[in-house]
């Protein structure tokens, strides 16, 4: 079963995790054979939002900007047997520390 | 025990076995009901089979296979299931394996809303129907239905597993299960339903049989027995209760379990059980072992700090060292937000003020308590106290 781990960083708190922590985490997931894909996202100021109205007109806006203190900073998709295993990987993710949070969402199966 | 009660006992065990087999709570619930219905139809006519549990399991599995054949969504699972059915003929085994512990941990999984965990346990392990669960939690049936459907959807779609946590995970996971069972007990007390409190005790007995080495399971069972032993006297405050109404057998059992729970270590349920054992064993309120109770509240407040525990500790110290010592501690707690609307805090203050001869202030504290009390019987009782004080010269 695939789960997406949405990694939120606390905008008001400096993370103590180093690049090495993230590299080690990614390696651990790869070695365990659970990592499907994962990326970290560029800074939020680079975000752009697109909406298409009922008239087909495209609206492009700068942002969104952080309205809450938690900002989506990256994601991982993992393939594991069940939620307990997914929660275990979420807890190992460096993004779950220092005021950050990892939201675990099952990928819908059709 | 009538037939319905027998099935209520068997139901949880059968359901757990089927969830384990099929990995699908909905399917398992449906075929458990089907099998029990079939038994109610056949057994009065054909007689009760030699191995009723095995009969129920075989019937439920056949019903599951039938359902999966009809249901295209589940069709992919059928091949797997067929192998299961062919491999082990349950008629050759005497007793069903007991897989209820897995079900306890699934129902009380931390990924489920806390308020739904007790409801799921009542439904899956106590054999309650949804309307019965709704009545237990004093919510409309449709509300409870939605909550249970939502919780089961999460179990299914987020794939909350059906497993007993590894030993290293137990310290993190067991308190959730115990809390859920205890919430059924306290809910029973809030709703003045002794049957519900009794059901929580029955669930704790099952849990203890499954996890005999876990002291906090024993502690929880002890605590509930020692509180429940006073059920027939509890329309009064502890100090005014008629102690001849207390259930001596239940006290004996609870005290022995409390001792076992505190041998070689301690957890919050065991400590609370010990406090209640001291109350239950005291011949009257005044000669209760207050120094010991105060010491146990100190331990409890270190394990799980809370203003309510601090309040109880203050009352015990008032009994040990006198009302002024207790009142000083209560006044220190005056700013606690959690105690502001908690009427037992006012009642405790009123009692100590009364003992100190400060009748006017005591009466005022009783009036505040009456305004905050949740039930009519509590208000009645407090009004009687107030009248008694105001009647004094």
Short mmCIF file of C-alpha atoms in Angstrom, two decimals:
data_model
loop_
_atom_site.label_atom_id
_atom_site.label_comp_id
_atom_site.label_asym_id
_atom_site.label_seq_id
_atom_site.Cartn_x
_atom_site.Cartn_y
_atom_site.Cartn_z
CA UNK A 1 0.00 0.00 0.00
CA UNK A 2 1.29 3.43 -0.95
CA UNK A 3 1.27 6.40 1.40
CA UNK A 4 2.29 9.97 0.79
CA UNK A 5 4.18 11.60 3.63
CA UNK A 6 3.61 15.35 3.44
CA UNK A 7 6.43 17.05 5.25
CA UNK A 8 5.53 20.34 6.89
CA UNK A 9 8.19 22.58 8.37
CA UNK A 10 7.53 25.05 11.16
CA UNK A 11 8.12 28.48 9.62
CA UNK A 12 8.99 30.00 12.98
CA UNK A 13 11.51 27.44 14.11
CA UNK A 14 14.97 26.61 12.82
CA UNK A 15 15.36 22.94 12.04
CA UNK A 16 18.32 21.25 13.70
CA UNK A 17 18.39 18.59 10.97
CA UNK A 18 21.33 18.69 8.64
CA UNK A 19 21.55 17.76 4.97
CA UNK A 20 23.36 14.63 6.15
CA UNK A 21 20.29 13.64 8.23
CA UNK A 22 18.10 13.85 5.14
CA UNK A 23 20.57 11.93 3.01
CA UNK A 24 20.81 9.20 5.66
CA UNK A 25 17.01 9.05 5.90
CA UNK A 26 16.64 8.70 2.14
CA UNK A 27 19.28 5.99 2.06
CA UNK A 28 17.54 4.08 4.84
CA UNK A 29 14.27 4.15 2.91
CA UNK A 30 15.98 3.09 -0.30
CA UNK A 31 17.83 0.26 1.43
CA UNK A 32 14.57 -0.96 2.97
CA UNK A 33 13.02 -0.89 -0.51
CA UNK A 34 10.08 1.29 0.54
CA UNK A 35 10.82 4.59 -1.23
CA UNK A 36 8.76 5.16 -4.38
CA UNK A 37 9.66 8.81 -4.83
CA UNK A 38 10.32 11.90 -2.82
CA UNK A 39 11.35 15.50 -3.30
CA UNK A 40 11.85 18.59 -1.29
CA UNK A 41 10.17 21.73 -2.57
CA UNK A 42 11.84 25.05 -3.34
CA UNK A 43 11.14 28.00 -1.08
CA UNK A 44 7.51 29.04 -0.76
CA UNK A 45 8.19 32.48 -2.30
CA UNK A 46 8.67 30.68 -5.62
CA UNK A 47 5.12 29.24 -5.59
CA UNK A 48 2.55 30.21 -8.21
CA UNK A 49 -1.16 29.30 -8.18
CA UNK A 50 -3.26 28.61 -11.28
CA UNK A 51 -7.07 28.46 -11.34
CA UNK A 52 -9.31 28.08 -14.38
CA UNK A 53 -12.74 29.71 -14.06
CA UNK A 54 -16.05 28.48 -15.52
CA UNK A 55 -15.42 30.71 -18.57
CA UNK A 56 -12.16 28.88 -19.22
CA UNK A 57 -10.12 31.91 -18.26
CA UNK A 58 -6.89 31.26 -16.53
CA UNK A 59 -6.03 33.10 -13.33
CA UNK A 60 -2.40 33.04 -12.31
CA UNK A 61 -1.42 34.43 -8.94
CA UNK A 62 1.73 34.71 -6.94
CA UNK A 63 1.81 32.53 -3.84
CA UNK A 64 0.18 31.21 -1.77
CA UNK A 65 2.11 32.60 1.13
CA UNK A 66 2.26 30.96 4.48
CA UNK A 67 -0.89 31.79 6.35
CA UNK A 68 -0.23 29.18 8.97
CA UNK A 69 3.04 28.48 10.69
CA UNK A 70 3.41 25.17 8.88
CA UNK A 71 4.66 25.14 5.32
CA UNK A 72 4.70 22.15 2.99
CA UNK A 73 8.36 21.59 2.35
CA UNK A 74 8.46 18.26 0.62
CA UNK A 75 6.97 14.84 0.23
CA UNK A 76 7.84 11.18 0.12
CA UNK A 77 5.81 8.35 -1.35
CA UNK A 78 6.46 5.02 0.30
CA UNK A 79 5.14 1.53 -0.33
CA UNK A 80 4.67 -0.40 2.92
CA UNK A 81 2.29 -3.08 4.23
CA UNK A 82 0.13 -0.97 6.54
CA UNK A 83 -0.42 2.29 8.42
CA UNK A 84 1.76 1.26 11.36
CA UNK A 85 4.72 0.83 9.00
CA UNK A 86 3.96 4.19 7.37
CA UNK A 87 3.79 5.90 10.78
CA UNK A 88 7.13 4.33 11.68
CA UNK A 89 8.76 5.89 8.60
CA UNK A 90 7.03 9.20 9.28
CA UNK A 91 8.53 9.22 12.77
CA UNK A 92 11.99 8.55 11.31
CA UNK A 93 11.67 11.44 8.86
CA UNK A 94 13.81 14.39 10.01
CA UNK A 95 10.91 16.68 9.05
CA UNK A 96 8.82 15.35 11.94
CA UNK A 97 11.11 17.02 14.49
CA UNK A 98 11.75 20.59 15.66
CA UNK A 99 8.13 21.71 15.46
CA UNK A 100 7.70 20.19 12.00
CA UNK A 101 5.01 17.61 11.21
CA UNK A 102 4.58 14.77 8.78
CA UNK A 103 1.03 14.09 7.58
CA UNK A 104 0.47 10.52 6.40
CA UNK A 105 -2.07 10.18 3.59
CA UNK A 106 -2.89 6.85 1.97
CA UNK A 107 -2.82 6.99 -1.84
CA UNK A 108 -6.31 6.19 -3.09
CA UNK A 109 -6.67 2.87 -4.86
CA UNK A 110 -9.24 2.47 -7.61
CA UNK B 1 -27.07 -17.35 30.65
CA UNK B 2 -29.52 -17.17 27.78
CA UNK B 3 -28.73 -17.76 24.11
CA UNK B 4 -28.26 -14.05 23.37
CA UNK B 5 -25.70 -13.72 26.16
CA UNK B 6 -23.82 -16.77 24.95
CA UNK B 7 -23.61 -15.20 21.50
CA UNK B 8 -22.55 -11.87 22.94
CA UNK B 9 -19.61 -13.74 24.52
CA UNK B 10 -18.81 -15.65 21.33
CA UNK B 11 -19.31 -12.74 19.02
CA UNK B 12 -16.13 -10.80 19.82
CA UNK B 13 -14.00 -13.90 19.55
CA UNK B 14 -15.55 -14.98 16.27
CA UNK B 15 -15.31 -11.47 14.85
CA UNK B 16 -11.63 -11.21 15.80
CA UNK B 17 -10.85 -14.54 14.13
CA UNK B 18 -12.64 -13.50 10.95
CA UNK B 19 -11.00 -10.08 10.77
CA UNK B 20 -7.67 -11.84 11.07
CA UNK B 21 -8.59 -14.22 8.23
CA UNK B 22 -10.11 -11.70 5.84
CA UNK B 23 -8.43 -8.45 6.88
CA UNK B 24 -11.78 -6.70 6.44
CA UNK B 25 -13.76 -5.53 9.45
CA UNK B 26 -16.98 -4.85 7.51
CA UNK B 27 -17.05 -8.26 5.88
CA UNK B 28 -16.20 -9.94 9.18
CA UNK B 29 -19.00 -8.09 10.99
CA UNK B 30 -21.54 -9.01 8.32
CA UNK B 31 -20.74 -12.70 8.28
CA UNK B 32 -20.48 -12.87 12.07
CA UNK B 33 -24.06 -11.62 12.24
CA UNK B 34 -25.07 -14.04 9.47
CA UNK B 35 -23.53 -17.00 11.29
CA UNK B 36 -25.20 -16.10 14.58
CA UNK B 37 -28.55 -15.69 12.84
CA UNK B 38 -28.08 -19.11 11.23
CA UNK B 39 -27.25 -20.62 14.62
CA UNK B 40 -30.38 -19.09 16.15
CA UNK B 41 -32.38 -20.69 13.32
CA UNK B 42 -30.75 -24.13 13.28
CA UNK B 43 -29.68 -24.94 16.81
CA UNK B 44 -33.14 -24.93 18.41
CA UNK B 45 -34.22 -27.43 15.71
CA UNK B 46 -31.07 -29.52 15.11
CA UNK B 47 -29.56 -29.22 18.57
CA UNK B 48 -26.39 -27.36 19.58
CA UNK B 49 -23.37 -28.77 17.67
CA UNK B 50 -20.51 -30.44 19.56
CA UNK B 51 -18.19 -27.57 18.82
CA UNK B 52 -20.34 -24.46 18.63
CA UNK B 53 -17.38 -22.14 18.03
CA UNK B 54 -16.12 -24.20 15.10
CA UNK B 55 -19.65 -24.44 13.69
CA UNK B 56 -19.98 -20.65 13.80
CA UNK B 57 -16.57 -20.14 12.20
CA UNK B 58 -17.25 -22.61 9.37
CA UNK B 59 -20.64 -21.05 8.70
CA UNK B 60 -19.20 -17.53 8.76
CA UNK B 61 -16.42 -18.48 6.34
CA UNK B 62 -18.89 -20.00 3.88
CA UNK B 63 -21.00 -16.85 4.07
CA UNK B 64 -17.87 -14.78 3.45
CA UNK B 65 -16.98 -16.79 0.38
CA UNK B 66 -20.56 -16.37 -0.92
CA UNK B 67 -20.41 -12.65 -0.38
CA UNK B 68 -17.02 -12.27 -2.02
CA UNK B 69 -18.27 -14.25 -5.05
CA UNK B 70 -21.11 -11.76 -5.46
CA UNK B 71 -18.98 -8.71 -4.80
CA UNK B 72 -16.75 -7.72 -7.74
CA UNK B 73 -14.75 -5.24 -5.67
CA UNK B 74 -13.60 -8.02 -3.42
CA UNK B 75 -13.25 -10.59 -6.18
CA UNK B 76 -9.49 -10.30 -6.25
CA UNK B 77 -9.31 -11.50 -2.70
CA UNK B 78 -11.35 -14.61 -3.41
CA UNK B 79 -8.54 -16.79 -4.72
CA UNK B 80 -6.52 -16.10 -1.62
CA UNK B 81 -9.47 -16.77 0.62
CA UNK B 82 -10.38 -20.04 -1.08
CA UNK B 83 -6.93 -21.35 -0.25
CA UNK B 84 -7.52 -20.39 3.39
CA UNK B 85 -10.85 -22.19 3.53
CA UNK B 86 -9.46 -25.32 1.86
CA UNK B 87 -6.34 -25.49 3.94
CA UNK B 88 -7.74 -25.53 7.44
CA UNK B 89 -11.00 -27.18 8.24
CA UNK B 90 -11.98 -25.51 11.50
CA UNK B 91 -14.16 -28.48 12.45
CA UNK B 92 -10.98 -30.32 13.34
CA UNK B 93 -9.95 -27.78 15.95
CA UNK B 94 -11.67 -27.68 19.29
CA UNK B 95 -11.55 -24.05 20.25
CA UNK B 96 -11.33 -20.90 18.22
CA UNK B 97 -7.99 -19.19 18.47
CA UNK B 98 -8.34 -16.05 20.54
CA UNK B 99 -7.44 -13.10 18.38
CA UNK B 100 -9.32 -10.49 20.35
CA UNK B 101 -6.15 -8.75 21.50
CA UNK B 102 -5.45 -7.73 17.89
CA UNK B 103 -8.97 -6.35 17.70
CA UNK B 104 -8.51 -4.33 20.92
CA UNK B 105 -5.41 -2.69 19.45
CA UNK B 106 -7.12 -1.96 16.13
CA UNK B 107 -10.18 -0.40 17.81
CA UNK B 108 -8.00 1.76 20.09
CA UNK B 109 -5.44 2.69 17.39
CA UNK B 110 -3.95 6.16 17.94
CA UNK B 111 -4.86 7.10 14.34
CA UNK B 112 -8.57 6.90 15.29
CA UNK B 113 -10.35 9.73 17.12
CA UNK B 114 -10.10 9.21 20.85
CA UNK B 115 -13.86 9.50 21.38
CA UNK B 116 -14.54 6.70 18.88
CA UNK B 117 -12.21 4.10 20.40
CA UNK B 118 -14.48 3.10 23.28
CA UNK B 119 -17.45 3.00 20.90
CA UNK B 120 -15.61 0.63 18.54
CA UNK B 121 -14.57 -1.62 21.41
CA UNK B 122 -18.17 -1.81 22.65
CA UNK B 123 -19.31 -2.71 19.15
CA UNK B 124 -16.60 -5.14 18.14
CA UNK B 125 -15.62 -6.74 21.45
CA UNK B 126 -18.66 -6.36 23.70
CA UNK B 127 -21.15 -7.29 20.95
CA UNK B 128 -23.16 -4.06 21.29
CA UNK B 129 -25.38 -2.99 18.40
CA UNK B 130 -24.92 0.56 17.11
CA UNK B 131 -28.13 1.78 18.87
CA UNK B 132 -26.82 0.26 22.12
CA UNK B 133 -23.49 2.06 21.66
CA UNK B 134 -25.37 5.31 20.93
CA UNK B 135 -27.35 4.91 24.15
CA UNK B 136 -24.13 4.28 26.08
CA UNK B 137 -22.63 7.55 24.85
CA UNK B 138 -25.92 9.48 25.04
CA UNK B 139 -25.80 10.50 21.37
CA UNK B 140 -28.41 10.03 18.63
CA UNK B 141 -28.21 6.71 16.77
CA UNK B 142 -27.53 8.45 13.45
CA UNK B 143 -24.59 10.32 15.00
CA UNK B 144 -23.09 7.11 16.35
CA UNK B 145 -23.72 5.37 13.03
CA UNK B 146 -21.78 8.08 11.20
CA UNK B 147 -18.93 7.93 13.70
CA UNK B 148 -18.63 4.16 13.42
CA UNK B 149 -18.86 4.22 9.62
CA UNK B 150 -16.16 6.91 9.48
CA UNK B 151 -13.88 5.03 11.86
CA UNK B 152 -14.29 1.77 9.93
CA UNK B 153 -13.62 3.59 6.65
CA UNK B 154 -10.36 4.84 8.08
CA UNK B 155 -9.41 1.36 9.35
CA UNK B 156 -10.08 -0.03 5.89
CA UNK B 157 -8.74 2.68 3.60
CA UNK B 158 -5.73 3.84 5.61
CA UNK B 159 -5.08 0.15 6.32
CA UNK B 160 -4.85 0.29 10.09
CA UNK B 161 -3.41 -3.14 10.76
CA UNK B 162 -4.90 -5.93 12.79
CA UNK B 163 -1.93 -6.80 14.95
CA UNK B 164 -0.61 -6.84 18.47
CA UNK B 165 2.17 -4.25 18.73
CA UNK B 166 5.69 -5.56 19.28
CA UNK B 167 6.86 -5.57 22.90
CA UNK B 168 8.91 -2.39 22.34
CA UNK B 169 5.78 -0.61 21.03
CA UNK B 170 3.55 -1.71 23.92
CA UNK B 171 4.44 1.12 26.33
CA UNK B 172 3.25 3.55 23.66
CA UNK B 173 0.17 1.62 22.55
CA UNK B 174 -1.25 -0.12 25.63
CA UNK B 175 -2.28 3.08 27.49
CA UNK B 176 -4.61 3.92 24.58
CA UNK B 177 -6.40 0.58 24.92
CA UNK B 178 -6.66 0.92 28.70
CA UNK B 179 -7.90 4.51 28.37
CA UNK B 180 -10.60 3.37 25.91
CA UNK B 181 -11.83 0.64 28.27
CA UNK B 182 -11.71 3.03 31.23
CA UNK B 183 -13.69 5.61 29.22
CA UNK B 184 -16.49 3.04 28.90
CA UNK B 185 -16.44 2.66 32.67
CA UNK B 186 -16.50 6.40 33.42
CA UNK B 187 -19.17 6.87 30.75
CA UNK B 188 -21.22 4.25 32.58
CA UNK B 189 -20.81 6.23 35.78
CA UNK B 190 -21.67 9.57 34.20
CA UNK B 191 -24.82 8.03 32.73
CA UNK B 192 -25.54 6.13 35.98
CA UNK B 193 -25.56 2.86 34.09
CA UNK B 194 -24.15 0.07 36.21
CA UNK B 195 -24.51 -2.36 33.28
CA UNK B 196 -22.09 -0.30 31.19
CA UNK B 197 -19.57 -0.10 34.03
CA UNK B 198 -19.96 -3.88 34.40
CA UNK B 199 -19.28 -4.29 30.67
CA UNK B 200 -16.03 -2.30 31.03
CA UNK B 201 -15.01 -4.66 33.85
CA UNK B 202 -15.79 -7.67 31.65
CA UNK B 203 -13.65 -6.21 28.84
CA UNK B 204 -10.79 -5.61 31.29
CA UNK B 205 -11.06 -9.25 32.40
CA UNK B 206 -10.71 -10.37 28.77
CA UNK B 207 -7.76 -8.03 28.32
CA UNK B 208 -6.10 -9.34 31.47
CA UNK B 209 -6.50 -12.94 30.34
CA UNK B 210 -4.79 -11.95 27.07
CA UNK B 211 -2.02 -9.84 28.66
CA UNK B 212 -1.51 -11.41 32.08
CA UNK B 213 1.97 -9.94 32.51
CA UNK B 214 1.01 -6.29 32.04
CA UNK B 215 0.67 -4.70 35.48
CA UNK B 216 -1.39 -1.75 34.26
CA UNK B 217 -4.04 -4.07 32.80
CA UNK B 218 -4.30 -5.67 36.24
CA UNK B 219 -4.29 -2.20 37.81
CA UNK B 220 -7.15 -1.02 35.60
CA UNK B 221 -9.26 -4.07 36.42
CA UNK B 222 -8.51 -3.58 40.14
CA UNK B 223 -9.38 0.12 39.99
CA UNK B 224 -12.73 -0.49 38.30
CA UNK B 225 -13.67 -3.29 40.71
CA UNK B 226 -12.77 -1.18 43.74
CA UNK B 227 -14.83 1.78 42.50
CA UNK B 228 -17.71 -0.37 41.29
CA UNK B 229 -17.87 -2.12 44.68
CA UNK B 230 -19.34 1.13 46.07
CA UNK B 231 -22.01 1.44 43.34
CA UNK B 232 -25.04 0.90 45.60
CA UNK B 233 -23.93 3.61 48.02
CA UNK B 234 -22.72 6.25 45.62
CA UNK B 235 -25.67 8.64 45.77
CA UNK B 236 -23.78 10.09 48.77
CA UNK B 237 -20.26 11.49 49.11
CA UNK B 238 -17.72 8.89 50.19
CA UNK B 239 -17.69 10.21 53.78
CA UNK B 240 -21.46 9.75 54.15
CA UNK B 241 -21.83 6.40 52.38
CA UNK B 242 -23.39 3.43 54.13
CA UNK B 243 -20.43 1.07 54.00
CA UNK B 244 -22.58 -2.01 54.59
CA UNK B 245 -23.87 -1.48 51.03
CA UNK B 246 -20.38 -2.01 49.59
CA UNK B 247 -19.71 -5.24 47.70
CA UNK B 248 -17.20 -7.12 49.90
CA UNK B 249 -16.41 -9.83 47.34
CA UNK B 250 -15.61 -7.24 44.72
CA UNK B 251 -13.42 -5.35 47.22
CA UNK B 252 -11.50 -8.54 48.07
CA UNK B 253 -10.91 -9.33 44.42
CA UNK B 254 -9.96 -5.72 43.62
CA UNK B 255 -7.57 -5.43 46.57
CA UNK B 256 -5.74 -8.62 45.65
CA UNK B 257 -5.40 -7.41 42.05
CA UNK B 258 -4.23 -3.96 43.22
CA UNK B 259 -1.49 -5.63 45.23
CA UNK B 260 -0.45 -7.70 42.22
CA UNK B 261 -0.42 -4.56 40.05
CA UNK B 262 1.96 -2.80 42.45
CA UNK B 263 4.37 -5.66 42.99
CA UNK B 264 7.75 -4.90 41.48
CA UNK B 265 6.75 -1.59 39.90
CA UNK B 266 3.87 0.81 39.49
CA UNK B 267 1.72 2.64 36.95
CA UNK B 268 -1.10 5.18 37.26
CA UNK B 269 -3.96 2.65 37.23
CA UNK B 270 -2.31 0.49 39.89
CA UNK B 271 -1.73 3.52 42.13
CA UNK B 272 -5.34 4.67 41.73
CA UNK B 273 -6.46 1.13 42.53
CA UNK B 274 -4.37 1.18 45.72
CA UNK B 275 -5.95 4.48 46.79
CA UNK B 276 -9.41 3.00 46.29
CA UNK B 277 -8.44 -0.19 48.10
CA UNK B 278 -7.50 1.90 51.15
CA UNK B 279 -10.88 3.64 51.03
CA UNK B 280 -12.76 0.37 50.56
CA UNK B 281 -10.97 -1.39 53.41
CA UNK B 282 -11.43 1.44 55.93
CA UNK B 283 -14.17 0.85 58.53
CA UNK B 284 -15.17 4.53 58.31
CA UNK B 285 -14.07 7.79 56.69
CA UNK B 286 -12.16 9.19 59.68
CA UNK B 287 -10.06 6.08 60.30
CA UNK B 288 -9.05 5.75 56.63
CA UNK B 289 -5.27 5.51 56.16
CA UNK B 290 -4.95 9.15 55.06
CA UNK B 291 -1.13 9.39 55.32
CA UNK B 292 -0.85 6.45 52.92
CA UNK B 293 -3.46 7.92 50.57
CA UNK B 294 -1.69 11.31 50.58
CA UNK B 295 1.59 9.55 49.76
CA UNK B 296 -0.05 7.62 46.89
CA UNK B 297 -1.49 10.86 45.46
CA UNK B 298 2.06 12.27 45.53
CA UNK B 299 3.22 9.29 43.48
CA UNK B 300 0.27 9.64 41.10
CA UNK B 301 0.84 13.36 40.64
CA UNK B 302 4.42 12.60 39.60
CA UNK B 303 3.33 9.90 37.13
CA UNK B 304 0.51 11.89 35.57
CA UNK B 305 0.45 15.47 36.89
CA UNK B 306 -3.03 16.99 36.88
CA UNK B 307 -4.90 19.61 38.91
CA UNK B 308 -7.63 17.05 39.72
CA UNK B 309 -5.04 14.78 41.33
CA UNK B 310 -3.62 17.78 43.19
CA UNK B 311 -7.16 18.47 44.46
CA UNK B 312 -7.54 14.90 45.75
CA UNK B 313 -4.11 15.11 47.33
CA UNK B 314 -5.14 18.30 49.15
CA UNK B 315 -8.25 16.58 50.52
CA UNK B 316 -6.16 13.65 51.79
CA UNK B 317 -3.69 16.05 53.43
CA UNK B 318 -6.59 17.87 55.08
CA UNK B 319 -7.62 14.57 56.62
CA UNK B 320 -4.04 13.84 57.68
CA UNK B 321 -2.91 17.27 58.93
CA UNK B 322 -6.17 19.14 59.51
CA UNK B 323 -8.46 21.41 57.46
CA UNK B 324 -6.21 24.51 57.42
CA UNK B 325 -3.37 22.57 55.78
CA UNK B 326 -5.81 21.27 53.14
CA UNK B 327 -7.38 24.66 52.55
CA UNK B 328 -3.98 26.26 52.00
CA UNK B 329 -3.27 23.69 49.26
CA UNK B 330 -6.71 24.23 47.70
CA UNK B 331 -6.15 27.99 47.61
CA UNK B 332 -2.89 27.40 45.75
CA UNK B 333 -4.95 25.62 43.08
CA UNK B 334 -7.52 28.43 42.78
CA UNK B 335 -6.02 29.75 39.53
CA UNK B 336 -6.09 26.35 37.76
CA UNK B 337 -8.31 26.76 34.68
CA UNK B 338 -9.33 23.10 34.80
CA UNK B 339 -10.67 23.46 38.35
CA UNK B 340 -12.57 26.72 37.80
CA UNK B 341 -15.76 24.97 36.63
CA UNK B 342 -15.10 21.68 38.39
CA UNK B 343 -17.70 21.45 41.14
CA UNK B 344 -15.84 18.89 43.30
CA UNK B 345 -13.26 21.63 43.88
CA UNK B 346 -15.95 23.90 45.36
CA UNK B 347 -17.40 21.00 47.37
CA UNK B 348 -13.98 20.23 48.84
CA UNK B 349 -13.45 23.90 49.76
CA UNK B 350 -16.92 24.11 51.29
CA UNK B 351 -16.26 21.03 53.42
CA UNK B 352 -12.97 22.38 54.77
CA UNK B 353 -14.39 25.87 55.42
CA UNK B 354 -17.25 24.25 57.29
CA UNK B 355 -14.86 22.24 59.43
CA UNK B 356 -12.98 25.45 60.23
CA UNK B 357 -16.23 27.05 61.43
CA UNK B 358 -16.33 29.55 58.54
CA UNK B 359 -20.01 28.84 57.82
CA UNK B 360 -20.68 31.90 55.65
CA UNK B 361 -17.83 31.13 53.26
CA UNK B 362 -18.77 27.43 53.27
CA UNK B 363 -22.34 28.26 52.26
CA UNK B 364 -21.03 30.47 49.45
CA UNK B 365 -18.81 27.64 48.18
CA UNK B 366 -21.79 25.24 48.22
CA UNK B 367 -23.84 27.75 46.22
CA UNK B 368 -21.04 27.91 43.63
CA UNK B 369 -20.90 24.11 43.55
CA UNK B 370 -24.67 23.85 43.02
CA UNK B 371 -24.41 26.22 40.05
CA UNK B 372 -21.69 24.02 38.48
CA UNK B 373 -23.01 20.53 39.30
CA UNK B 374 -23.94 18.43 36.28
CA UNK B 375 -26.84 16.32 37.49
CA UNK B 376 -30.01 16.94 39.46
CA UNK B 377 -29.12 14.33 42.08
CA UNK B 378 -25.82 16.11 42.74
CA UNK B 379 -27.59 19.45 43.05
CA UNK B 380 -30.17 17.92 45.44
CA UNK B 381 -27.46 16.54 47.60
CA UNK B 382 -25.56 19.84 47.71
CA UNK B 383 -28.75 21.78 48.53
CA UNK B 384 -29.27 19.51 51.54
CA UNK B 385 -25.76 20.33 52.70
CA UNK B 386 -26.33 24.04 52.19
CA UNK B 387 -29.60 23.91 54.14
CA UNK B 388 -27.86 22.08 56.97
CA UNK B 389 -25.22 24.82 57.23
CA UNK B 390 -27.67 27.70 56.93
CA UNK B 391 -29.91 26.08 59.57
CA UNK B 392 -27.10 26.24 62.10
CA UNK B 393 -27.15 29.16 64.53
#
